[in-house]
Each structure stands twice: as C-alpha cells, then as structure tokens.
C-alpha positions as MATLAB code, in Angstrom:
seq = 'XXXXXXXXXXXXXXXXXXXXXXXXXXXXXXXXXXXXXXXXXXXXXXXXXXXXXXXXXXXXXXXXXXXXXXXXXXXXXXXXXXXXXXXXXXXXXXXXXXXXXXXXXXXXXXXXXXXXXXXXXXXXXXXXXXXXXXXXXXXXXXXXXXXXXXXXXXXXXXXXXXXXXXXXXXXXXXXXXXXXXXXXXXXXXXXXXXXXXXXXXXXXXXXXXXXXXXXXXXXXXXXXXXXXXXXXXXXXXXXXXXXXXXXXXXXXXXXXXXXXXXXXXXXXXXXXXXXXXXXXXXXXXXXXXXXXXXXXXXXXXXXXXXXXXXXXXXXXXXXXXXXXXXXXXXXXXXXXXXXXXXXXXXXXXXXXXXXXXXXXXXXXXXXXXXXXXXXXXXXXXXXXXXXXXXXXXXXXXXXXXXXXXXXXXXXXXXXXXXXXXXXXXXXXXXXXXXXXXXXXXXXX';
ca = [
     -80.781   34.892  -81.366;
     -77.358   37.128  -80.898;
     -76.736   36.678  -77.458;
     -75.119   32.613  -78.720;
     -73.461   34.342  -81.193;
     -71.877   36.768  -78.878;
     -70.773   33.804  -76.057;
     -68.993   32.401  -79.210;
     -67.395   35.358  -79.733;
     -65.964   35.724  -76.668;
     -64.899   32.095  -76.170;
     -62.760   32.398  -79.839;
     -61.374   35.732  -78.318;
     -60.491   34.326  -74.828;
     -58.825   30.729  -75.470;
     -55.833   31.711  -77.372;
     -54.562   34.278  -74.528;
     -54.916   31.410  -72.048;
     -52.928   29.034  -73.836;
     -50.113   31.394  -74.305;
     -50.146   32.198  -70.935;
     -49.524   28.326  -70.676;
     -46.967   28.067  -72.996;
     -45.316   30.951  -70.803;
     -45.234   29.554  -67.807;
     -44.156   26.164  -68.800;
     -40.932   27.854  -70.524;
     -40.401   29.400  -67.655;
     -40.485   26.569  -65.614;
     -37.940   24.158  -67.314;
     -35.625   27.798  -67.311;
     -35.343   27.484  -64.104;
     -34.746   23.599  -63.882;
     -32.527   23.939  -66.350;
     -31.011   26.653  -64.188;
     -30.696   24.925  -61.196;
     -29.503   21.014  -62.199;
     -26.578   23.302  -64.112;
     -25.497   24.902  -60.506;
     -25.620   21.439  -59.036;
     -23.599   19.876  -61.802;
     -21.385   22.590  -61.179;
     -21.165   22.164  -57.526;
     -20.645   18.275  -57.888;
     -17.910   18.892  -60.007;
     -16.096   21.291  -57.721;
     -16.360   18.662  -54.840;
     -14.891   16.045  -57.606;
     -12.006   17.899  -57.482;
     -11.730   18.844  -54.518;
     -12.183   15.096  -53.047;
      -8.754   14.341  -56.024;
      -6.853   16.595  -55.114;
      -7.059   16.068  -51.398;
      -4.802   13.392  -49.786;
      -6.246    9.885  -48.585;
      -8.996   10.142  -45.797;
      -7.653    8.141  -42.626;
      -9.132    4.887  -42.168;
     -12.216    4.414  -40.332;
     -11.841    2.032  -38.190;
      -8.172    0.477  -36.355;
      -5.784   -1.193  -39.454;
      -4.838   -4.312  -37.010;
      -8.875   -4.783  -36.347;
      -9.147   -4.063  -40.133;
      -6.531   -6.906  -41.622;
      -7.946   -9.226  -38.625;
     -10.027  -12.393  -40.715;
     -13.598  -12.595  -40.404;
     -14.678  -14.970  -37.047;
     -15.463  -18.526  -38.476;
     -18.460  -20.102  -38.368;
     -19.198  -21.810  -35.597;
     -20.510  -24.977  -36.722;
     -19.486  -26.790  -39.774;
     -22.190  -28.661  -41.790;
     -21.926  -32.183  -41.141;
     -23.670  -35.196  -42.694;
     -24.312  -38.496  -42.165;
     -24.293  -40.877  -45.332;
     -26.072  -44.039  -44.444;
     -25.517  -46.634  -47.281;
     -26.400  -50.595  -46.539;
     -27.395  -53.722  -49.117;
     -27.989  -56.859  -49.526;
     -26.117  -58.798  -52.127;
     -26.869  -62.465  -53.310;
     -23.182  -63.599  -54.819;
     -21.682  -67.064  -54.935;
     -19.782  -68.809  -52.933;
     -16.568  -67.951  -53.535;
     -13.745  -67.772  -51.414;
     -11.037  -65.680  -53.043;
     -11.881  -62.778  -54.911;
      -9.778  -61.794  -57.754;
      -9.518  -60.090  -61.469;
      -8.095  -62.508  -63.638;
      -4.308  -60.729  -65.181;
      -4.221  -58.119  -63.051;
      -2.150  -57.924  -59.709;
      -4.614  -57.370  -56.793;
      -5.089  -53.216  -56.188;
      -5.014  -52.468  -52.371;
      -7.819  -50.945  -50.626;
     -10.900  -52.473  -51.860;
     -13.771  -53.280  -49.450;
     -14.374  -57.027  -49.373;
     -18.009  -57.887  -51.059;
     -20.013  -58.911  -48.597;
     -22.488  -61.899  -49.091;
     -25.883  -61.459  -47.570;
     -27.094  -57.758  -45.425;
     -24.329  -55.600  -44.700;
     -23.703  -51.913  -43.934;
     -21.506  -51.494  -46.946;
     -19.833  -47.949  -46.595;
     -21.028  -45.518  -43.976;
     -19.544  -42.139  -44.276;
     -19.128  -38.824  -42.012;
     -18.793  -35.507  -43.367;
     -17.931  -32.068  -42.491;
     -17.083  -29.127  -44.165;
     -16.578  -25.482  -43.296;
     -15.409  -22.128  -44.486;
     -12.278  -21.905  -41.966;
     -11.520  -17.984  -42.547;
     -11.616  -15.762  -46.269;
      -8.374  -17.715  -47.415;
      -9.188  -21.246  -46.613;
     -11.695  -23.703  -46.367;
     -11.754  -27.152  -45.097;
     -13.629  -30.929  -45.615;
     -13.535  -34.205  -43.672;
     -14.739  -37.519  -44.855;
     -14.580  -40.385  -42.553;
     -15.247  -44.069  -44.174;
     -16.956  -46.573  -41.520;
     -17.620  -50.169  -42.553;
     -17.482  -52.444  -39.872;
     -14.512  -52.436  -37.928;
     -12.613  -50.525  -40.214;
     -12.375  -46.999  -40.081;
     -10.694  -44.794  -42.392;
      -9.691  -41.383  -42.908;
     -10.802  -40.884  -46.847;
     -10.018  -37.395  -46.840;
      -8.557  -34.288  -44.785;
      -8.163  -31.169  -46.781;
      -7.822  -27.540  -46.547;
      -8.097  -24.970  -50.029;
      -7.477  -21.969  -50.489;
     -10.431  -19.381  -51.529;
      -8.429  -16.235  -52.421;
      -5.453  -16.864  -54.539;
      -7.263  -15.084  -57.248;
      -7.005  -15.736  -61.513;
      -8.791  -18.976  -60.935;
      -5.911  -20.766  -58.778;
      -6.078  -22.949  -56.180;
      -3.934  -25.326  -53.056;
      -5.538  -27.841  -52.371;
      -3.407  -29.359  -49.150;
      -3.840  -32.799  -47.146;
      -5.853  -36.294  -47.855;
      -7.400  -35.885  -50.430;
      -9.234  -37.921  -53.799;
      -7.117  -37.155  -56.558;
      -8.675  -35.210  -59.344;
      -8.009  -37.628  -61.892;
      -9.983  -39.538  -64.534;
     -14.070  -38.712  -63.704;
     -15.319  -40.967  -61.085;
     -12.410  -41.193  -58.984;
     -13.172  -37.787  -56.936;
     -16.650  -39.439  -56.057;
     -17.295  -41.560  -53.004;
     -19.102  -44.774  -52.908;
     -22.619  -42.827  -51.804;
     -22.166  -40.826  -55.044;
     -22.096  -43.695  -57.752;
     -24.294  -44.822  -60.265;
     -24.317  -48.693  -59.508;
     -24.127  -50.481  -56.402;
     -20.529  -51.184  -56.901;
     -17.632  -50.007  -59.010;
     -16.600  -50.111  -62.543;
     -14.251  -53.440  -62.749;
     -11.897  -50.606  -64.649;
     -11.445  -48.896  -60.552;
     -10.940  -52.026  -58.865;
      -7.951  -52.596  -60.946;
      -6.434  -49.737  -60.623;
      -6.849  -48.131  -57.358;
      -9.322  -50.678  -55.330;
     -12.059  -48.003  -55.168;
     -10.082  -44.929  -55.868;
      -6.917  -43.308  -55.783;
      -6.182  -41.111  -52.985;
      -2.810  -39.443  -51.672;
      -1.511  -36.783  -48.593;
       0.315  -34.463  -50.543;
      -0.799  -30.693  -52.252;
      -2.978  -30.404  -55.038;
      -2.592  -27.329  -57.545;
      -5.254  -26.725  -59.461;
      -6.162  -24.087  -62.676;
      -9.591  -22.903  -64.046;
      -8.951  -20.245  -67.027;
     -11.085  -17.378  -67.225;
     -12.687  -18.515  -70.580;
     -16.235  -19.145  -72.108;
     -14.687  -22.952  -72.507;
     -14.444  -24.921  -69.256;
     -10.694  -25.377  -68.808;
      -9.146  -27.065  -65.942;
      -5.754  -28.133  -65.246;
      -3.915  -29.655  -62.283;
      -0.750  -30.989  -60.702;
      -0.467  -33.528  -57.280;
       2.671  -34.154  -55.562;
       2.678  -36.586  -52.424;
       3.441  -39.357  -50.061;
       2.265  -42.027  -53.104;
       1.607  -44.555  -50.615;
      -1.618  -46.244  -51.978;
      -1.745  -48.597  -54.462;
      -0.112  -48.811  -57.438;
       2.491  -47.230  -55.124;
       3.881  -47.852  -51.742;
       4.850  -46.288  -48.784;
       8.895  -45.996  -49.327;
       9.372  -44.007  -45.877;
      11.806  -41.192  -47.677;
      11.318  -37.599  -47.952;
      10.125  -36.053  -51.322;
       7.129  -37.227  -53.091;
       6.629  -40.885  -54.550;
       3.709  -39.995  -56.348;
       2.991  -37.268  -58.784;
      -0.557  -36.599  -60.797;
      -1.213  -34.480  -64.016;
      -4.327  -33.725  -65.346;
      -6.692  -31.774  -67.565;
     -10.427  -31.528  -68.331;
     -12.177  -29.257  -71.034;
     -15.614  -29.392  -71.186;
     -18.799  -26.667  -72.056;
     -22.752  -26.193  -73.052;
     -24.093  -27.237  -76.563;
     -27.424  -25.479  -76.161;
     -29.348  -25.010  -72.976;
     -30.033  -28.700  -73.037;
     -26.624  -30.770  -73.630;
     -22.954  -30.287  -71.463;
     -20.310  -32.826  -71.973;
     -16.963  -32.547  -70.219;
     -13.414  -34.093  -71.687;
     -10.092  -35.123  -69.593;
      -6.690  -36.543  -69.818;
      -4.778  -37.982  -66.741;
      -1.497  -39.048  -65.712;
      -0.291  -40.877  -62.912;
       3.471  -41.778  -62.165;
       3.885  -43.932  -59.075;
       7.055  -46.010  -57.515;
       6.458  -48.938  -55.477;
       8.753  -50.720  -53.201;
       7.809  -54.160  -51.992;
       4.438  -53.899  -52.878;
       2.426  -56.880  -52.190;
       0.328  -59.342  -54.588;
      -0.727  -62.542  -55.482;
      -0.140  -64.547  -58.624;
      -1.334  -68.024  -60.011;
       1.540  -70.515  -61.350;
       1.197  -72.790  -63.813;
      -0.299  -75.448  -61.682;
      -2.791  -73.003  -60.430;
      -1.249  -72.995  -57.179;
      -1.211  -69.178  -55.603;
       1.919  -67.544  -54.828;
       2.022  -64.338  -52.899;
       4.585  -61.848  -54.513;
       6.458  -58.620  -53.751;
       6.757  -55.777  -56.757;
       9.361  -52.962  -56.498;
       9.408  -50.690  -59.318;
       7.523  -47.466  -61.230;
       3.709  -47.529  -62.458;
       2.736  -45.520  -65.188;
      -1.114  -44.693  -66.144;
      -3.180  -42.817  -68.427;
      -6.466  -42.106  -67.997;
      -9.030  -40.928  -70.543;
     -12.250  -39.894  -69.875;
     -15.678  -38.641  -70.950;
     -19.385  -37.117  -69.735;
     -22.340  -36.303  -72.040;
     -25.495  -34.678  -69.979;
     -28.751  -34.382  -71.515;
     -31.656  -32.712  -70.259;
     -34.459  -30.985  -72.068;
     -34.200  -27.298  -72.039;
     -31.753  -27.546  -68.869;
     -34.994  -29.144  -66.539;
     -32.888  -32.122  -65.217;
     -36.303  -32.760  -62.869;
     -37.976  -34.412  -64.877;
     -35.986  -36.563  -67.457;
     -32.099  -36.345  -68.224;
     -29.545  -38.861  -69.548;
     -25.722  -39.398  -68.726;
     -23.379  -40.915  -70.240;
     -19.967  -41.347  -68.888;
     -16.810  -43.491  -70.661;
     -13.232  -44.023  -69.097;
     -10.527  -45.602  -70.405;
      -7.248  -46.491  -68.793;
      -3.948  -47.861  -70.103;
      -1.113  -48.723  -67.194;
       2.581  -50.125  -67.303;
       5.015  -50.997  -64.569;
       8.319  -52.147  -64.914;
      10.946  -53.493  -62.350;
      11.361  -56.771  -60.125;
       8.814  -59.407  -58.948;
       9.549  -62.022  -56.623;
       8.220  -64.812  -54.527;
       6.956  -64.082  -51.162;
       6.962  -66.240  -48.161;
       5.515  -64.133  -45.347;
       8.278  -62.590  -44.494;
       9.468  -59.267  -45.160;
      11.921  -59.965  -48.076;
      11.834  -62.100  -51.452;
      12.511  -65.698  -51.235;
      16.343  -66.277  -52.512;
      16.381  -66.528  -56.387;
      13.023  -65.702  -56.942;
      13.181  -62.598  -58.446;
      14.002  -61.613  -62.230;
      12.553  -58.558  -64.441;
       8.688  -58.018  -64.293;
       6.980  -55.927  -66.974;
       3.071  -55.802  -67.664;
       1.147  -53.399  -70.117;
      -2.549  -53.444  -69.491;
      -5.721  -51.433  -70.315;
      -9.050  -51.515  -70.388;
     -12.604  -49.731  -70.345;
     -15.984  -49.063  -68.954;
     -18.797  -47.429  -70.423;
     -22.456  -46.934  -68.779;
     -25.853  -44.520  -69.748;
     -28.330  -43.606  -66.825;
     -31.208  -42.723  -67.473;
     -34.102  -40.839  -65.626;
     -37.397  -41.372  -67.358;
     -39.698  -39.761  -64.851;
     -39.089  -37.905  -61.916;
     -37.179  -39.345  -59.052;
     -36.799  -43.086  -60.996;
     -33.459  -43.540  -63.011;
     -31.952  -46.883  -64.835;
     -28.560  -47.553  -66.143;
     -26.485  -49.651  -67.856;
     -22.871  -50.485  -67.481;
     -20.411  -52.554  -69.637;
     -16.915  -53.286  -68.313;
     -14.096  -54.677  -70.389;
     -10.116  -55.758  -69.547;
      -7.247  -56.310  -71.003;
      -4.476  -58.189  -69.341;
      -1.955  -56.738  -71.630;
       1.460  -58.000  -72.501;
       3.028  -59.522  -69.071;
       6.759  -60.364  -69.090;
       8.216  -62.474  -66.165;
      11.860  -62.661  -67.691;
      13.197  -65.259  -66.270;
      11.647  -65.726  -62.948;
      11.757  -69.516  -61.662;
       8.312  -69.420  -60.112;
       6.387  -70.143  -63.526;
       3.793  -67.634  -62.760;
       0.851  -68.343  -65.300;
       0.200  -65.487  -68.212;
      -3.780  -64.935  -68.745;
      -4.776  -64.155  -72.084;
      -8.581  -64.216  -70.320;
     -10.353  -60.621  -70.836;
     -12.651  -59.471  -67.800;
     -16.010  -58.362  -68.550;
     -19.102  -57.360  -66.676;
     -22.811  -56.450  -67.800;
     -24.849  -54.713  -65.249;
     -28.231  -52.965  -65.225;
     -29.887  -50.985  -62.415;
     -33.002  -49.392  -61.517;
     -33.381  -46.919  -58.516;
     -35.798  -44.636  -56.876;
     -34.861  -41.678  -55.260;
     -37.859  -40.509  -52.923;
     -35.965  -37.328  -52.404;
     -33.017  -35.562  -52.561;
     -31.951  -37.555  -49.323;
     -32.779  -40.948  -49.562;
     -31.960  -43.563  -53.135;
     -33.072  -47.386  -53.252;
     -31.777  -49.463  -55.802;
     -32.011  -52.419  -57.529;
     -29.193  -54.257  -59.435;
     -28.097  -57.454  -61.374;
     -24.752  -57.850  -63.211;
     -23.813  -60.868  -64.919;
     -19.828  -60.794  -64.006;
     -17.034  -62.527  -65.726;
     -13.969  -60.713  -63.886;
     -12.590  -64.022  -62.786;
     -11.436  -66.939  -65.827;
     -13.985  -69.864  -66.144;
     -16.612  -68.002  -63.634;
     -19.872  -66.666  -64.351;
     -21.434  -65.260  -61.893;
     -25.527  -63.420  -61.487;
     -24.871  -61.249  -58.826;
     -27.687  -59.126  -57.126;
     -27.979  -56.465  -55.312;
     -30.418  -54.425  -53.536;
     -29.029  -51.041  -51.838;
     -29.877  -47.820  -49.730;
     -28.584  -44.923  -49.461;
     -29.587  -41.819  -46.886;
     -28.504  -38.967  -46.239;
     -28.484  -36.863  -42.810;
     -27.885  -33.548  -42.413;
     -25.882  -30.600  -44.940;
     -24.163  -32.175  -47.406;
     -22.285  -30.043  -50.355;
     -23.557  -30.659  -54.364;
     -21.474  -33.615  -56.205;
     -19.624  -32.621  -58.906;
     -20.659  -32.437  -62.673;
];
C-alpha cells in the first residue's frame, strides 16, 4: 500500500524541476535570436549607408543599347469584318432627307442581297511611344481608307496625339464603324450630318484626368475636307473639333457616360441638291462656315456588373447645326450659274433616341426613334425659288438579333421610315455580321 504513495511522491517532486528547466532554455533561446536579428539589423543598416553615400553604380549594360526601343512585334493583329444583308425597300429612285442639304459620303442603300460594308483591320503596338490602326472600308467597287492613325502611349498625366485619318471623337456613335452599330443602318440624325460619320486627316489631342470621375477632353485640327466641309486646297486647318465627355459607375450594376461636342467647318463650293417650287431639282454649290453642336448620352445596365446574361443600353444624341454664306445654282460646271447666288442661312436640329435590350444570353432587341427638324432656312434673295420644307423626318425601327458568339451577329429589322415628305416607307432588313481574326474591344 506505500509503494503508490511513494511513486506519487516522486512524480510531485520531479515535474516542477523539469518545467523550469523548460522555461530556461526557451529564454535562452529567443536571447540569442534576439541577439542575432539585432547584429543583422545592424549590419543592414551599415550597408544602407554605405550603398548612400557611395556614388552611382555604372550602368549594366551599353547606354545606346539601353535608350534603343523595344523590337516591334512582328505581326499586327488583323481582322476581317464580314457584314452582308438583304434589304426589301421601295422603289425609289432618288434618295433624300426632306430640308436638309444632301451630307457626302453615305453608302447608297442597296435593294435586294448585297455585301453592305466589308472592313479590314490592323492594329499594332509600333514601339513604347506609339501605336498604330488601319481600317480599310470595301463595298463593291469602292474602296476607302476609313482610318490611318498613329498615338502616342507615353506622354504621361493621361495625354495623348492622336495623328492621321482618323473618326473624330465627337458625339457617341460617330467613333464606331458600321460592324459596331446597333441597327442595320444609321440613325437618320448621322446621315444628315456627316453621311455615316465624320472623319478628318489632321491631329487629335486628347485628355483623361486622373480622377475617380471619368473626364475626357479633346481638341482636332485638320484638312476639314468631308462633309459639312470641303477640301479648300490651302495650308492650315479647315476644320477644328472640341469635345468633352464625363461619365462614371452608380453601383456595380449601372454606368452612364455624358458629352458635349463642337464642330466648326468652312466649305467652299460644296455640292447639293435642292427642290424649287415646282418640284423640279436643282443641283447647288454652298461656300461658307458650318457650325454644330452635339449632345449626347449612354445609360448601361447590367445586374451586378454580369453583362452575360441580361443588360440594357440606352443611348440619346442630339444635334443642332447652322451654316451661313452663299448658295447658288449649279449647272455641271465648276462655277455658279451667273446671278444665281444670294445669302444662304439654315438652322437645323434634330434627335435620335434608341434602348437595346438583351433578355437572355446572346439574343438582344432594340428600338430606335429618329426625329428632324428642318430649321429656319433663309434663301435671301436667290432667283432660283428653292422650296422651304416645314416637313419633319421621322423613323421608327425595331430589331432583333442573335449573336451565336462573340464573332458572328444575325439580325433582323423593320423600320417604318418617313425621312422623305409624302413617303412612307416598311423597310426590311435582314443582316450578318462576322468577324475573322483579332479584333480590339469597342468602346463603352
């Protein structure tokens, strides 16, 4: 019965001498770590200053090897856009807005099948400080050089040159190519204004501030030779662009964007075609300056920022344009027909407004409303009796598409159009759109 009594004993005795034996040695252990981080601390410190006070190490490798810019790549991407449709229109031989002079550039609507607007496109990093983008336009046998750009990539603080052919950044759609739309065609508010859109060789400089807000800002300078200008053939620029665009997040599932745009153009025999008072058409020649203002808006929706499943757009410009100077008659040669001419001035505006819609993946529909305003036209005294139209231009359409993938888009569209006076017109259209090979993200 003692010997448990005695192991007990001995346990009680023995325990507390091997825990501070423990103790001990874990004491002395962090000593010495403590110890030894101190000496290298201390040693770091001495090569600190050390490394300051000595002067700057020589460079590595050769300076002129050094300064040399990176090799460019080798390959730009390139894409083919392959866009084609078939359109069921009326009969009708001359295609016109009713009020508004015709705007140059716009691609004839074809009746029936037709390949519409076929693009090529490259694009490239051309060194650290630039890079460049080519768009050709085929349609037919037309070909045309939409845009031929470089830009910088290293002025720094958010600036940069944009230098070329190039879409001008102002208003929202007009920096998108046809490929890029929401409807088969364009808003009846581009057709008057630029044909499709208004592009210019000249320099582009642009601002983004370094703020939470999405601030942009921009000036264009150049040649001004497209419509509502013309090409003068003199040295400085007949064409000169502001603009400015705010725009931000409300939430993680709404962005909306905000502009203001100005264009000042001068034209100098720029050619049209009016109706007289007996309906009879009479070509006419327009030298003077173009003024327009451009308005525009974007609301994105999609819930909690998933755009792949359902989203909504809405997009709204407005425009409001006047031109003063001389009109006269035009008789197929290159000067006005004697005592033709008198004062011409013309204030005009107008609208469009359109929602898409994507209620399931890859399917979208839309709706667009177009509205004009012929304005205020003044012919002073001119002896040709051109006819004033009090008519307003308007245009319903609706769409439906399918996009397959991110590649490919078929669509189907009807708009009841009343562009021209005492015309209206079911139009429908049924459209494709592919794409082949790298192409670069659209813009917001």
């Amino acid at each position: 019965m003692l010997r448990p009594a005695l192991v007990a004993a001995a346990l009680a005795a023995a325990f507390p001498a091997h825990a501070d034996s423990e103790v001990d040695a874990l004491r002395a252990e962090l000593k010495e770590l403590k110890a030894s981080y101190e000496a290298r601390l201390r040693a770091l410190e001495a090569r600190l200053e050390a490394a300051d006070a000595a002067p700057a190490p020589a460079p590595a490798v050769d300076t002129a090897q050094a300064d040399a810019p990176a090799a460019p790549k080798l390959n730009p991407d390139i894409s083919l856009i392959l866009q084609g449709r078939y359109a069921q229109l009326d009969d009708i031989e001359h295609r016109a807005i009713s009020g508004f002079l015709p705007a140059g550039h716009a691609h004839e609507t074809a009746r029936g099948f037709s390949l519409d607007h076929t693009e090529l496109v490259m694009s490239a990093s051309i060194d650290p400080y630039f890079r460049g983008y080519f768009n050709l336009a085929l349609q037919d046998d037309e070909v045309d050089i939409e845009e031929a750009w470089f830009q910088t990539t290293s002025l720094g603080e958010g600036l940069s040159i944009k230098g070329g052919r190039f879409l001008s950044g102002l208003g929202y759609q007009n920096e998108q190519h046809p490929h890029a739309w929401d409807f088969a065609d364009n808003s009846l508010m581009y057709r008057a204004l630029f044909g499709e859109a208004y592009g210019n060789d000249g320099l582009q400089l642009k601002w983004v501030a370094p703020t939470e807000l999405y601030m942009e800002f921009g000036a264009e300078a150049g040649r001004g030779a497209n419509f509502p200008g013309t090409d003068r053939n003199r040295n400085g620029a007949g064409s000169y662009t502001l603009f400015g665009h705010l725009g931000g997040d409300l939430g993680v599932s709404h962005s909306w964007r905000a502009g203001l745009s100005y264009l000042h153009a001068r034209a100098s025999a720029r050619e049209g075609e009016l109706d007289d008072v007996d309906d009879v058409e009479i070509e006419t020649l327009f030298s003077g300056t173009s003024k327009t203002w451009l308005a525009d808006f974007v609301w994105k929706w999609a819930p909690e920022g998933n755009a792949r499943e359902r989203n909504f757009k809405f997009a709204a410009e407005y425009f409001r344009r006047e031109e003063s100077g001389e009109l006269c008659g035009f008789d197929g040669v290159s000067s006005c027909t004697a005592g033709t001419d008198d004062a011409y001035r013309a204030r005009q505006s107008g609208f469009y407004a359109q929602g898409v819609y994507q209620f399931m993946p890859r399917w979208r529909t839309g709706y667009r409303y177009d509205r004009l305003d012929p304005g205020s036209v003044d012919f002073g005294a001119n002896p040709l009796s051109l006819a004033k139209s009090d008519y307003k231009p308007t245009r319903h359409s609706l769409m439906l598409d399918y996009a397959p993938s991110e590649f490919s888009r078929l669509r189907l569209q009807y708009s009841k159009d009343q562009s021209m006076a005492e015309v209206s017109e079911n139009q429908w259209f049924v459209q494709y759109i592919h794409s082949l090979g790298a192409h670069g993200a659209h813009k917001f």
